[in-house]
Amino acid sequence: MRLLSFFFNLLEPFFRLCQRWLGLSRLGWLFVGPNLLVFGLFTFLPIVINFFYATSGGVKLMPLERPFTGVENFQTLFQCGNYLDISTCNRDVFWRAILNTLKFSVLQVTLMLVFSVLTALVLNRKIMGRGFWRGVFFYPVLLSPVVVALIWKWVLQNQGVLNAGLAAYGMQPVEWLTDAGWAFFWTIFVSIWAHMGFYTLILLAGLQAIPRDMYEAAEMDRAGPWRTLTRITLPLLMPNLIVVVVLAAIRAIQIFDEVFVLTGGGPGSATTFIVQFIYQTGFAEQIHLYGLAAAASLALAAFLVVLTLAQLRLTRASEQGRKGR
């Protein structure tokens, strides 16, 4: 304590001088300044650099060696002879990655929402070991996505645990990760398994915020479980459901870690998603096309901004609807 008091006594003249120069109303900038500096250095500066790379060409990494090309990279990505046939597109892998991402997002978010709601409803009831089961469902969220993918890759690989179990019953092993259909299925399954606990926690908090007397009134009116669910639980849970849908959609669109470790984007381009395409174009291929990768990342960022604004609008509309009732 004496050492800490001595340290603060040394700093007191400095803060008094800063207060005299800046004034009391602007003294707060002295404390948030270091955080703003770090935030600008590692967030805003990369965004500015990304805009520069998206509007420049060549394969050189240094900015001074890259010529300005304007929107040429965006034209290269979005140029197609027939948008209904991605094989006619200049960068057909980019469009295939978009289609894969949309398909993955719709399936994964829908299933994630259904399983999260069901799990939250069960965990909100008075069941034996409720605290334990809540911890079990949330535990995968604490794991690194790479660790999750490595565990499931160990299970699903050709000589993995799952095929060993099939062989024990005299069945033929299945190419879980090298068959296009199965690989896509397991990317969805692993993603749901890894992140469902987080969304279940959000919905569980919403369920616990619903007044208990509303259920008691419904019980007195002899409302059935389905009517109680559709007329009380889901409407009052709607703000949480909107948050879950938008957060899950953003996470699904940005999927990379699990898929990169699990399938590497294969077989072929069956599990190549948009972030995987950005990584491969900018860093993994023999010729590093930084401009195309930056342009694709900006297109992805624009879509995510639109999605976030839609979430804010839906949340505001939901809140106004609840107040108007």
Coordinates of C-alpha atoms in Angstrom, one line a residue:
M1 CA 0.0 0.0 0.0
R2 CA 2.8 2.4 0.8
L3 CA 4.4 1.7 -2.6
L4 CA 1.1 2.3 -4.3
S5 CA 0.6 5.5 -2.4
F6 CA 4.1 6.7 -3.2
F7 CA 3.4 6.0 -6.9
F8 CA 0.2 8.1 -6.9
N9 CA 1.9 10.9 -5.1
L10 CA 4.5 11.0 -7.9
L11 CA 1.7 11.2 -10.6
E12 CA -0.3 13.8 -8.8
P13 CA 1.7 16.8 -10.1
F14 CA 1.5 15.5 -13.6
F15 CA -2.3 15.2 -13.5
R16 CA -2.7 18.6 -11.9
L17 CA -0.6 20.1 -14.7
C18 CA -2.7 18.3 -17.3
Q19 CA -5.9 19.5 -15.7
R20 CA -4.6 23.1 -15.8
W21 CA -3.7 22.8 -19.5
L22 CA -6.7 20.7 -20.7
G23 CA -9.4 21.9 -18.3
L24 CA -11.6 19.6 -16.2
S25 CA -14.0 18.9 -19.1
R26 CA -11.3 17.6 -21.4
L27 CA -9.3 15.7 -18.9
G28 CA -11.1 12.4 -19.7
W29 CA -9.3 12.4 -23.1
L30 CA -6.1 11.9 -21.3
F31 CA -7.3 8.5 -20.0
V32 CA -9.0 7.3 -23.1
G33 CA -6.3 8.6 -25.4
P34 CA -4.1 5.4 -25.2
N35 CA -7.0 3.2 -25.9
L36 CA -8.1 5.3 -28.9
L37 CA -4.5 5.2 -30.2
V38 CA -4.4 1.4 -30.0
F39 CA -7.9 1.1 -31.5
G40 CA -7.0 3.4 -34.4
L41 CA -3.7 1.7 -35.0
F42 CA -5.1 -1.8 -35.2
T43 CA -8.6 -1.1 -36.5
F44 CA -9.0 2.1 -38.5
L45 CA -5.5 2.0 -40.1
P46 CA -6.0 -1.5 -41.5
I47 CA -9.3 -0.4 -42.9
V48 CA -7.7 2.5 -44.7
I49 CA -4.9 0.2 -46.0
N50 CA -7.5 -2.3 -47.2
F51 CA -9.2 0.4 -49.2
F52 CA -5.9 1.3 -50.8
Y53 CA -5.1 -2.4 -51.8
A54 CA -8.6 -2.8 -53.1
T55 CA -8.1 0.1 -55.5
S56 CA -4.6 -0.9 -56.6
G57 CA -3.2 -3.7 -58.8
G58 CA -0.2 -5.9 -59.3
V59 CA 1.2 -8.6 -57.1
K60 CA 3.7 -6.4 -55.1
L61 CA 3.1 -6.1 -51.3
M62 CA 4.6 -2.7 -50.7
P63 CA 2.1 0.1 -51.3
L64 CA 4.5 2.3 -53.2
E65 CA 5.0 -0.5 -55.8
R66 CA 1.3 -0.9 -56.5
P67 CA -0.3 1.1 -59.3
F68 CA -3.7 2.7 -58.8
T69 CA -6.5 0.8 -60.7
G70 CA -9.7 2.3 -59.3
V71 CA -12.6 -0.1 -59.3
E72 CA -10.9 -2.7 -61.6
N73 CA -10.7 -5.3 -58.9
F74 CA -14.4 -5.0 -58.1
Q75 CA -15.2 -5.3 -61.8
T76 CA -13.1 -8.4 -62.0
L77 CA -14.9 -10.0 -59.1
F78 CA -18.5 -9.1 -60.3
Q79 CA -18.1 -9.5 -64.0
C80 CA -20.2 -12.4 -65.4
G81 CA -21.5 -13.3 -68.8
N82 CA -24.7 -14.7 -67.2
Y83 CA -25.3 -14.3 -63.5
L84 CA -27.5 -17.4 -63.5
D85 CA -24.5 -19.5 -64.6
I86 CA -21.5 -18.9 -62.4
S87 CA -19.2 -20.8 -64.9
T88 CA -19.5 -17.7 -67.1
C89 CA -18.1 -15.4 -64.4
N90 CA -14.6 -14.1 -64.5
R91 CA -14.0 -15.3 -61.0
D92 CA -16.3 -18.3 -60.7
V93 CA -14.7 -19.5 -57.5
F94 CA -15.7 -16.2 -55.9
W95 CA -19.4 -16.7 -56.9
R96 CA -19.2 -20.3 -55.8
A97 CA -17.9 -19.2 -52.4
I98 CA -20.8 -16.7 -52.2
L99 CA -23.4 -19.4 -53.0
N100 CA -21.8 -21.8 -50.5
T101 CA -21.8 -19.1 -47.9
L102 CA -25.5 -18.2 -48.4
K103 CA -26.5 -21.9 -48.4
F104 CA -24.4 -22.5 -45.2
S105 CA -25.8 -19.4 -43.5
V106 CA -29.4 -20.2 -44.2
L107 CA -29.1 -23.8 -43.0
Q108 CA -26.8 -23.1 -40.1
V109 CA -28.7 -20.1 -38.7
T110 CA -32.1 -21.9 -39.1
L111 CA -30.9 -25.0 -37.3
M112 CA -29.0 -23.0 -34.7
L113 CA -32.1 -21.0 -33.9
V114 CA -34.3 -24.1 -33.6
F115 CA -31.9 -26.0 -31.4
S116 CA -31.0 -23.0 -29.3
V117 CA -34.7 -22.3 -28.6
L118 CA -35.4 -25.9 -27.7
T119 CA -32.4 -26.1 -25.5
A120 CA -33.2 -22.8 -23.7
L121 CA -36.8 -23.9 -23.1
V122 CA -35.6 -27.2 -21.5
L123 CA -32.8 -25.6 -19.4
N124 CA -35.3 -23.0 -18.2
R125 CA -37.5 -25.7 -16.6
K126 CA -36.9 -27.2 -13.2
I127 CA -34.9 -30.3 -14.1
M128 CA -32.4 -32.4 -12.2
G129 CA -28.9 -31.0 -12.5
R130 CA -30.0 -27.9 -14.4
G131 CA -26.8 -26.0 -13.5
F132 CA -24.7 -28.8 -14.7
W133 CA -26.4 -29.1 -18.0
R134 CA -26.2 -25.4 -18.6
G135 CA -22.5 -25.6 -18.1
V136 CA -22.2 -28.6 -20.5
F137 CA -24.0 -26.8 -23.3
F138 CA -21.9 -23.6 -22.8
Y139 CA -18.6 -25.4 -22.5
P140 CA -17.8 -25.7 -26.2
V141 CA -18.0 -21.9 -26.5
L142 CA -15.0 -21.6 -24.2
L143 CA -12.9 -23.7 -26.6
S144 CA -10.8 -22.3 -29.4
P145 CA -12.4 -22.8 -32.8
V146 CA -9.2 -24.5 -34.0
V147 CA -9.3 -26.9 -31.0
V148 CA -12.9 -27.7 -31.8
A149 CA -12.1 -28.4 -35.4
L150 CA -9.1 -30.5 -34.5
I151 CA -11.2 -32.6 -32.2
W152 CA -13.8 -33.3 -34.8
K153 CA -11.2 -33.9 -37.5
W154 CA -9.8 -36.6 -35.3
V155 CA -13.3 -38.1 -35.0
L156 CA -14.2 -37.8 -38.7
Q157 CA -11.0 -38.5 -40.6
N158 CA -10.7 -41.7 -42.6
Q159 CA -9.0 -43.6 -39.7
G160 CA -10.9 -41.6 -37.1
V161 CA -13.1 -42.6 -34.1
L162 CA -16.4 -42.6 -36.0
N163 CA -15.2 -44.9 -38.8
A164 CA -13.6 -47.2 -36.2
G165 CA -17.0 -47.5 -34.5
L166 CA -18.6 -48.3 -37.9
A167 CA -15.9 -50.9 -38.6
A168 CA -16.6 -52.5 -35.2
Y169 CA -20.1 -53.3 -36.4
G170 CA -18.9 -54.6 -39.7
M171 CA -19.8 -51.5 -41.7
Q172 CA -17.7 -49.9 -44.4
P173 CA -15.9 -46.6 -43.5
V174 CA -17.4 -43.4 -44.9
E175 CA -15.4 -40.6 -46.4
W176 CA -16.8 -38.0 -44.1
L177 CA -14.5 -35.1 -45.0
T178 CA -13.6 -36.0 -48.6
D179 CA -17.2 -36.4 -49.9
A180 CA -18.7 -33.1 -50.9
G181 CA -22.1 -33.7 -49.3
W182 CA -20.9 -35.1 -46.1
A183 CA -18.2 -32.4 -45.8
F184 CA -20.7 -29.7 -46.1
F185 CA -23.0 -31.4 -43.5
W186 CA -20.2 -31.7 -41.0
T187 CA -19.2 -28.1 -41.3
I188 CA -22.7 -27.1 -40.3
F189 CA -22.8 -29.7 -37.5
V190 CA -19.5 -28.7 -36.0
S191 CA -20.3 -25.0 -36.2
I192 CA -23.6 -25.5 -34.4
W193 CA -22.0 -27.7 -31.8
A194 CA -19.3 -25.1 -31.1
H195 CA -21.5 -22.0 -30.9
M196 CA -25.0 -23.1 -29.8
G197 CA -24.3 -22.6 -26.1
F198 CA -23.7 -18.8 -26.6
Y199 CA -27.0 -18.3 -28.3
T200 CA -28.8 -20.6 -25.8
L201 CA -27.5 -18.4 -23.0
I202 CA -28.9 -15.3 -24.7
L203 CA -32.3 -16.9 -25.1
L204 CA -32.2 -18.3 -21.6
A205 CA -31.7 -14.8 -20.2
G206 CA -34.7 -13.7 -22.2
L207 CA -36.8 -16.5 -20.9
Q208 CA -35.9 -15.7 -17.3
A209 CA -36.9 -12.1 -17.9
I210 CA -40.5 -13.0 -18.7
P211 CA -42.8 -12.3 -15.7
R212 CA -43.9 -15.5 -14.0
D213 CA -47.4 -14.1 -13.4
M214 CA -48.1 -14.2 -17.1
Y215 CA -47.7 -18.0 -17.2
E216 CA -49.8 -18.3 -14.0
A217 CA -52.6 -16.3 -15.7
A218 CA -52.3 -18.5 -18.8
E219 CA -52.6 -21.5 -16.6
M220 CA -55.7 -20.2 -14.9
D221 CA -57.2 -19.6 -18.3
R222 CA -56.4 -23.3 -19.1
A223 CA -54.1 -22.3 -22.0
G224 CA -52.2 -25.3 -23.5
P225 CA -48.4 -25.6 -23.8
W226 CA -48.5 -24.7 -27.5
R227 CA -50.7 -21.7 -27.0
T228 CA -48.6 -20.5 -24.1
L229 CA -45.5 -20.9 -26.3
T230 CA -46.9 -19.1 -29.3
R231 CA -48.8 -16.3 -27.5
I232 CA -46.6 -15.5 -24.5
T233 CA -43.1 -17.0 -24.8
L234 CA -42.1 -16.4 -28.4
P235 CA -43.6 -12.8 -28.7
L236 CA -41.9 -11.7 -25.5
L237 CA -38.7 -13.5 -26.6
M238 CA -38.7 -11.7 -30.0
P239 CA -36.0 -9.1 -29.2
N240 CA -33.6 -11.9 -28.1
L241 CA -34.5 -13.9 -31.1
I242 CA -33.7 -11.0 -33.4
V243 CA -30.3 -10.6 -31.7
V244 CA -29.6 -14.3 -32.0
V245 CA -30.5 -14.5 -35.7
V246 CA -28.4 -11.5 -36.6
L247 CA -25.4 -12.5 -34.5
A248 CA -25.6 -16.1 -35.8
A249 CA -25.9 -14.8 -39.4
I250 CA -22.8 -12.6 -39.1
R251 CA -20.9 -15.5 -37.5
A252 CA -22.0 -17.9 -40.2
I253 CA -21.0 -15.5 -43.0
Q254 CA -17.6 -15.0 -41.4
I255 CA -17.0 -18.8 -40.9
F256 CA -13.4 -19.7 -41.4
D257 CA -11.5 -21.3 -38.5
E258 CA -13.4 -24.5 -38.2
V259 CA -13.7 -25.1 -41.9
F260 CA -10.1 -24.2 -42.6
V261 CA -8.9 -26.9 -40.1
L262 CA -11.6 -29.4 -40.9
T263 CA -11.8 -29.5 -44.7
G264 CA -9.5 -26.7 -45.9
G265 CA -12.3 -25.6 -48.2
G266 CA -12.5 -29.0 -50.0
P267 CA -13.2 -31.3 -51.5
G268 CA -12.7 -29.1 -54.5
S269 CA -14.7 -26.0 -53.6
A270 CA -17.5 -27.7 -51.8
T271 CA -16.8 -26.0 -48.5
T272 CA -15.0 -22.9 -49.8
F273 CA -16.7 -19.9 -48.2
I274 CA -16.2 -16.2 -48.8
V275 CA -13.6 -15.7 -46.0
Q276 CA -11.8 -18.9 -47.3
F277 CA -11.7 -17.4 -50.8
I278 CA -10.3 -14.1 -49.4
Y279 CA -7.5 -16.0 -47.6
Q280 CA -6.7 -18.2 -50.6
T281 CA -6.6 -15.3 -53.1
G282 CA -4.5 -13.1 -50.9
F283 CA -2.1 -15.5 -49.2
A284 CA -2.5 -19.2 -50.1
E285 CA -2.2 -19.2 -53.9
Q286 CA 1.1 -19.1 -55.7
I287 CA 0.4 -15.6 -57.0
H288 CA -0.8 -13.3 -54.2
L289 CA -3.6 -11.2 -55.6
Y290 CA -3.9 -8.8 -52.7
G291 CA -6.1 -6.3 -54.6
L292 CA -8.8 -9.0 -55.3
A293 CA -8.7 -10.2 -51.8
A294 CA -9.1 -6.7 -50.4
A295 CA -12.0 -6.0 -52.8
A296 CA -13.8 -9.2 -51.7
S297 CA -13.3 -8.3 -48.1
L298 CA -14.8 -4.8 -48.6
A299 CA -17.8 -6.4 -50.4
L300 CA -18.2 -8.7 -47.4
A301 CA -17.9 -5.8 -45.0
A302 CA -20.5 -3.8 -46.8
F303 CA -22.9 -6.8 -46.6
L304 CA -22.3 -7.1 -42.8
V305 CA -22.9 -3.4 -42.3
V306 CA -26.3 -3.8 -44.0
L307 CA -27.1 -6.8 -41.9
T308 CA -26.1 -4.9 -38.7
L309 CA -28.3 -1.9 -39.7
A310 CA -31.2 -4.3 -40.4
Q311 CA -30.7 -5.8 -36.9
L312 CA -30.9 -2.3 -35.3
R313 CA -34.0 -1.4 -37.2
L314 CA -35.7 -4.7 -36.4
T315 CA -34.8 -4.4 -32.7
R316 CA -36.1 -0.8 -32.6
A317 CA -39.3 -1.9 -34.3
S318 CA -39.8 -4.8 -31.9
E319 CA -39.3 -2.5 -28.9
Q320 CA -41.8 0.0 -30.3
G321 CA -44.3 -2.7 -30.9
R322 CA -44.0 -4.0 -27.4
K323 CA -44.4 -0.5 -26.0
G324 CA -47.5 0.1 -28.2
R325 CA -49.3 -3.0 -26.8

